[in-house]
Structures are given as structure tokens and as C-alpha cells.
Amino acid sequence: MKWHLDHHRFGGLSGLELSQDGSTFTAISDRGFVMQGKLARAALPRDRISRITVQRYQPLKDETGKRLSKRQYDAEGLAIGTKGNLFISFEGAHRLLHYRHVGARAEPLPRHADFAGFQANASVEALAIDHTGALYTLPERSGKTTTPFPVYRFANGRWDQPFSIPRR
């Protein structure tokens, strides 16, 4: 299916979360936008998406409520909490932001000390949240071809690095 939205900044989708029943979605773009919408599915072939309806498409905001600047808006990972709050990881300025809801101003999470050493375009990428609300992320690059990827966890207001993923 081809997906088109008549907006000059549409594209560059980097994070996507689906509702439990697969009927709604939230997506982010590396152009600093968040969107929400509905998915219509055809019974055949095998629950294929037949239509995408974007209901909301708006820029991500900074801590003051202003739109993120070009230097700030390279969103990469998305995780949605049980209350519908959003956590978004960003490349460039290595950080994670919390949004209480789509359209809210950003609330920065503290940074792990290792984030300062990440390469310019190799920051925190994937983002996941578990049943306890703990966030997990890892960098795009580990630093060397022989170095495993560190997995960072943010829980109870603190970061740790409980494990790593070996290269294969």
C-alpha cells in the first residue's frame, strides 16, 4: 500500500506503535512530527491494511512548548506507556523526551553518562517499554565492530546498563 499525506514535511517515519487490536497507530518522523490515525483492514488477503486515515499530524514540541528546531527534531524511537504517554528518543542531541500526550510540551529525561560519548549520527535508536514502565534503548552503533551493543534501562528515575547484545 502506498501512503501519502499532503504535507511538505510528511515522510521519514522512524517509529511506529500499534494499538492492541491493530486498528489505530501513533508514528513519529525524523522530521520532528508525530501522527495518529486509524487503519482499515481487508479480510483477505490475510488482514491486509486497506486504508490509512491520519487524524492528527503535528510537530513535536520542546520543553517550552515551541516546535523543535531542525537541530533537535531527529526523532528515532517511540514507546507508549500504559496511560498513553509517549517516550521518544532522538539522534543528534542524544536524549529522550517524555510527552504526557500528543501535543504536550516535552519533559526531558535525565541522560546516561555514556550518551555524551555517542557518535554524532549514532545515538539512541530503538526504544521499548516493559510492563513495569521501564524504558530500554540502545545506540545505533556500539563503537567498534567487536564491541557488543549496550542496552540501557531507565527505571525509577535512574539509568543503568543491565546487559548488552553481542554482535553476530
mmCIF file of C-alpha atoms in Angstrom:
data_model
loop_
_atom_site.group_PDB
_atom_site.id
_atom_site.type_symbol
_atom_site.label_atom_id
_atom_site.label_comp_id
_atom_site.label_asym_id
_atom_site.label_seq_id
_atom_site.Cartn_x
_atom_site.Cartn_y
_atom_site.Cartn_z
ATOM 1 C CA MET A 1 0.000 0.000 0.000
ATOM 2 C CA LYS A 2 1.245 3.471 -0.856
ATOM 3 C CA TRP A 3 0.920 6.012 1.934
ATOM 4 C CA HIS A 4 0.684 9.705 1.104
ATOM 5 C CA LEU A 5 -0.168 12.774 3.131
ATOM 6 C CA ASP A 6 -0.390 16.208 1.524
ATOM 7 C CA HIS A 7 2.065 17.932 3.857
ATOM 8 C CA HIS A 8 5.523 19.204 2.905
ATOM 9 C CA ARG A 9 7.159 17.519 5.917
ATOM 10 C CA PHE A 10 5.485 14.124 5.576
ATOM 11 C CA GLY A 11 7.903 11.195 5.414
ATOM 12 C CA GLY A 12 10.934 9.903 7.233
ATOM 13 C CA LEU A 13 8.872 7.722 9.558
ATOM 14 C CA SER A 14 11.155 6.287 12.206
ATOM 15 C CA GLY A 15 8.900 4.980 14.976
ATOM 16 C CA LEU A 16 5.523 3.253 14.924
ATOM 17 C CA GLU A 17 3.281 1.856 17.655
ATOM 18 C CA LEU A 18 0.031 -0.014 17.010
ATOM 19 C CA SER A 19 -2.900 -0.433 19.367
ATOM 20 C CA GLN A 20 -3.507 -3.939 20.759
ATOM 21 C CA ASP A 21 -6.214 -4.609 18.183
ATOM 22 C CA GLY A 22 -4.185 -3.135 15.310
ATOM 23 C CA SER A 23 -6.824 -0.540 14.434
ATOM 24 C CA THR A 24 -5.018 2.655 15.475
ATOM 25 C CA PHE A 25 -1.430 3.855 15.300
ATOM 26 C CA THR A 26 0.955 6.510 16.523
ATOM 27 C CA ALA A 27 4.031 7.296 14.428
ATOM 28 C CA ILE A 28 6.949 9.717 14.613
ATOM 29 C CA SER A 29 9.171 11.078 11.887
ATOM 30 C CA ASP A 30 12.790 12.119 11.789
ATOM 31 C CA ARG A 31 11.419 15.474 10.610
ATOM 32 C CA GLY A 32 10.013 16.203 14.058
ATOM 33 C CA PHE A 33 6.367 15.263 13.642
ATOM 34 C CA VAL A 34 4.002 12.906 15.419
ATOM 35 C CA MET A 35 0.873 11.488 13.839
ATOM 36 C CA GLN A 36 -2.035 9.381 14.951
ATOM 37 C CA GLY A 37 -4.644 7.644 12.893
ATOM 38 C CA LYS A 38 -6.721 4.614 12.036
ATOM 39 C CA LEU A 39 -6.032 1.532 9.962
ATOM 40 C CA ALA A 40 -8.754 -0.199 7.980
ATOM 41 C CA ARG A 41 -8.069 -3.821 7.148
ATOM 42 C CA ALA A 42 -9.408 -6.075 4.425
ATOM 43 C CA ALA A 43 -10.303 -9.616 5.475
ATOM 44 C CA LEU A 44 -8.344 -11.012 2.540
ATOM 45 C CA PRO A 45 -5.539 -11.342 1.845
ATOM 46 C CA ARG A 46 -4.876 -12.053 5.495
ATOM 47 C CA ASP A 47 -5.893 -8.890 7.310
ATOM 48 C CA ARG A 48 -4.093 -6.594 4.852
ATOM 49 C CA ILE A 49 -4.197 -2.850 5.551
ATOM 50 C CA SER A 50 -6.605 -1.372 3.011
ATOM 51 C CA ARG A 51 -6.764 2.259 4.159
ATOM 52 C CA ILE A 52 -4.822 4.594 6.432
ATOM 53 C CA THR A 53 -6.557 7.644 7.865
ATOM 54 C CA VAL A 54 -4.355 10.239 9.553
ATOM 55 C CA GLN A 55 -6.387 12.016 12.217
ATOM 56 C CA ARG A 56 -3.652 14.109 13.765
ATOM 57 C CA TYR A 57 -0.335 15.348 12.339
ATOM 58 C CA GLN A 58 1.599 17.916 14.289
ATOM 59 C CA PRO A 59 5.122 18.981 15.218
ATOM 60 C CA LEU A 60 6.835 17.721 18.333
ATOM 61 C CA LYS A 61 7.429 20.376 20.973
ATOM 62 C CA ASP A 62 10.320 21.281 23.225
ATOM 63 C CA GLU A 63 10.227 21.952 26.969
ATOM 64 C CA THR A 64 8.808 25.458 26.449
ATOM 65 C CA GLY A 65 6.003 24.284 24.162
ATOM 66 C CA LYS A 66 7.651 25.556 20.960
ATOM 67 C CA ARG A 67 8.195 23.390 17.915
ATOM 68 C CA LEU A 68 11.505 21.516 17.988
ATOM 69 C CA SER A 69 14.206 23.207 15.908
ATOM 70 C CA LYS A 70 15.841 21.432 12.975
ATOM 71 C CA ARG A 71 18.866 20.602 15.145
ATOM 72 C CA GLN A 72 16.576 18.968 17.711
ATOM 73 C CA TYR A 73 13.921 17.114 15.745
ATOM 74 C CA ASP A 74 15.599 13.899 14.504
ATOM 75 C CA ALA A 75 13.227 11.525 16.343
ATOM 76 C CA GLU A 76 14.191 7.847 16.178
ATOM 77 C CA GLY A 77 12.429 5.602 18.695
ATOM 78 C CA LEU A 78 8.909 5.602 20.120
ATOM 79 C CA ALA A 79 7.397 3.825 23.112
ATOM 80 C CA ILE A 80 3.930 4.425 24.525
ATOM 81 C CA GLY A 81 3.194 3.979 28.222
ATOM 82 C CA THR A 82 0.067 2.441 29.713
ATOM 83 C CA LYS A 83 -1.508 5.886 30.205
ATOM 84 C CA GLY A 84 -0.957 6.893 26.574
ATOM 85 C CA ASN A 85 2.107 8.957 27.375
ATOM 86 C CA LEU A 86 4.881 8.977 24.768
ATOM 87 C CA PHE A 87 8.622 8.476 25.137
ATOM 88 C CA ILE A 88 10.730 9.474 22.135
ATOM 89 C CA SER A 89 14.454 9.002 21.568
ATOM 90 C CA PHE A 90 16.400 11.475 19.434
ATOM 91 C CA GLU A 91 19.559 11.402 17.398
ATOM 92 C CA GLY A 92 21.959 14.330 17.135
ATOM 93 C CA ALA A 93 21.351 15.783 20.585
ATOM 94 C CA HIS A 94 21.363 12.356 22.278
ATOM 95 C CA ARG A 95 18.323 12.381 24.530
ATOM 96 C CA LEU A 96 14.904 11.007 25.408
ATOM 97 C CA LEU A 97 11.831 13.154 25.860
ATOM 98 C CA HIS A 98 8.590 12.321 27.626
ATOM 99 C CA TYR A 99 5.234 13.676 26.424
ATOM 100 C CA ARG A 100 2.184 13.264 28.643
ATOM 101 C CA HIS A 101 0.083 13.135 25.458
ATOM 102 C CA VAL A 102 0.365 14.053 21.786
ATOM 103 C CA GLY A 103 0.638 17.837 21.584
ATOM 104 C CA ALA A 104 2.102 18.265 25.074
ATOM 105 C CA ARG A 105 5.363 20.037 25.778
ATOM 106 C CA ALA A 106 8.431 17.848 26.230
ATOM 107 C CA GLU A 107 9.736 16.711 29.583
ATOM 108 C CA PRO A 108 13.396 15.702 29.217
ATOM 109 C CA LEU A 109 14.576 12.529 30.906
ATOM 110 C CA PRO A 110 17.998 12.600 32.537
ATOM 111 C CA ARG A 111 20.786 11.330 30.290
ATOM 112 C CA HIS A 112 23.001 8.350 30.987
ATOM 113 C CA ALA A 113 26.654 9.441 31.204
ATOM 114 C CA ASP A 114 27.514 7.223 28.197
ATOM 115 C CA PHE A 115 25.222 9.230 25.893
ATOM 116 C CA ALA A 116 27.792 12.059 25.737
ATOM 117 C CA GLY A 117 30.247 9.695 24.025
ATOM 118 C CA PHE A 118 27.912 8.581 21.230
ATOM 119 C CA GLN A 119 28.858 9.455 17.661
ATOM 120 C CA ALA A 120 27.012 12.401 16.098
ATOM 121 C CA ASN A 121 24.617 10.376 13.937
ATOM 122 C CA ALA A 122 24.617 7.193 16.012
ATOM 123 C CA SER A 123 22.558 7.942 19.066
ATOM 124 C CA VAL A 124 19.820 6.163 20.974
ATOM 125 C CA GLU A 125 17.683 4.436 18.365
ATOM 126 C CA ALA A 126 15.252 1.714 19.313
ATOM 127 C CA LEU A 127 13.036 2.336 22.300
ATOM 128 C CA ALA A 128 10.828 -0.106 24.190
ATOM 129 C CA ILE A 129 8.830 -0.079 27.398
ATOM 130 C CA ASP A 130 8.031 -3.077 29.595
ATOM 131 C CA HIS A 131 5.021 -3.880 31.779
ATOM 132 C CA THR A 132 6.575 -2.067 34.765
ATOM 133 C CA GLY A 133 7.113 1.144 32.777
ATOM 134 C CA ALA A 134 10.887 0.720 32.471
ATOM 135 C CA LEU A 135 12.329 2.071 29.205
ATOM 136 C CA TYR A 136 15.005 0.290 27.205
ATOM 137 C CA THR A 137 17.194 1.764 24.486
ATOM 138 C CA LEU A 138 20.438 1.099 22.678
ATOM 139 C CA PRO A 139 22.692 3.137 20.392
ATOM 140 C CA GLU A 140 22.797 2.762 16.622
ATOM 141 C CA ARG A 141 26.487 1.891 16.832
ATOM 142 C CA SER A 142 28.446 0.219 19.600
ATOM 143 C CA GLY A 143 31.729 1.992 18.881
ATOM 144 C CA LYS A 144 33.751 -0.881 17.389
ATOM 145 C CA THR A 145 32.920 -3.905 15.247
ATOM 146 C CA THR A 146 33.918 -6.182 18.125
ATOM 147 C CA THR A 147 32.019 -4.308 20.854
ATOM 148 C CA PRO A 148 28.552 -5.529 21.881
ATOM 149 C CA PHE A 149 25.629 -3.098 21.862
ATOM 150 C CA PRO A 150 24.920 -1.770 25.365
ATOM 151 C CA VAL A 151 21.264 -1.843 26.404
ATOM 152 C CA TYR A 152 20.279 0.986 28.736
ATOM 153 C CA ARG A 153 17.308 0.889 31.094
ATOM 154 C CA PHE A 154 15.535 3.876 32.662
ATOM 155 C CA ALA A 155 13.504 2.856 35.722
ATOM 156 C CA ASN A 156 12.535 4.651 38.923
ATOM 157 C CA GLY A 157 14.191 7.860 37.711
ATOM 158 C CA ARG A 158 17.610 6.257 37.136
ATOM 159 C CA TRP A 159 19.597 4.779 34.274
ATOM 160 C CA ASP A 160 21.555 1.554 34.361
ATOM 161 C CA GLN A 161 23.032 -0.734 31.732
ATOM 162 C CA PRO A 162 21.836 -4.219 32.725
ATOM 163 C CA PHE A 163 23.001 -6.127 29.666
ATOM 164 C CA SER A 164 24.350 -5.913 26.138
ATOM 165 C CA ILE A 165 23.625 -7.569 22.815
ATOM 166 C CA PRO A 166 26.571 -9.304 21.156
ATOM 167 C CA ARG A 167 27.390 -8.715 17.509
ATOM 168 C CA ARG A 168 26.975 -11.711 15.252
#
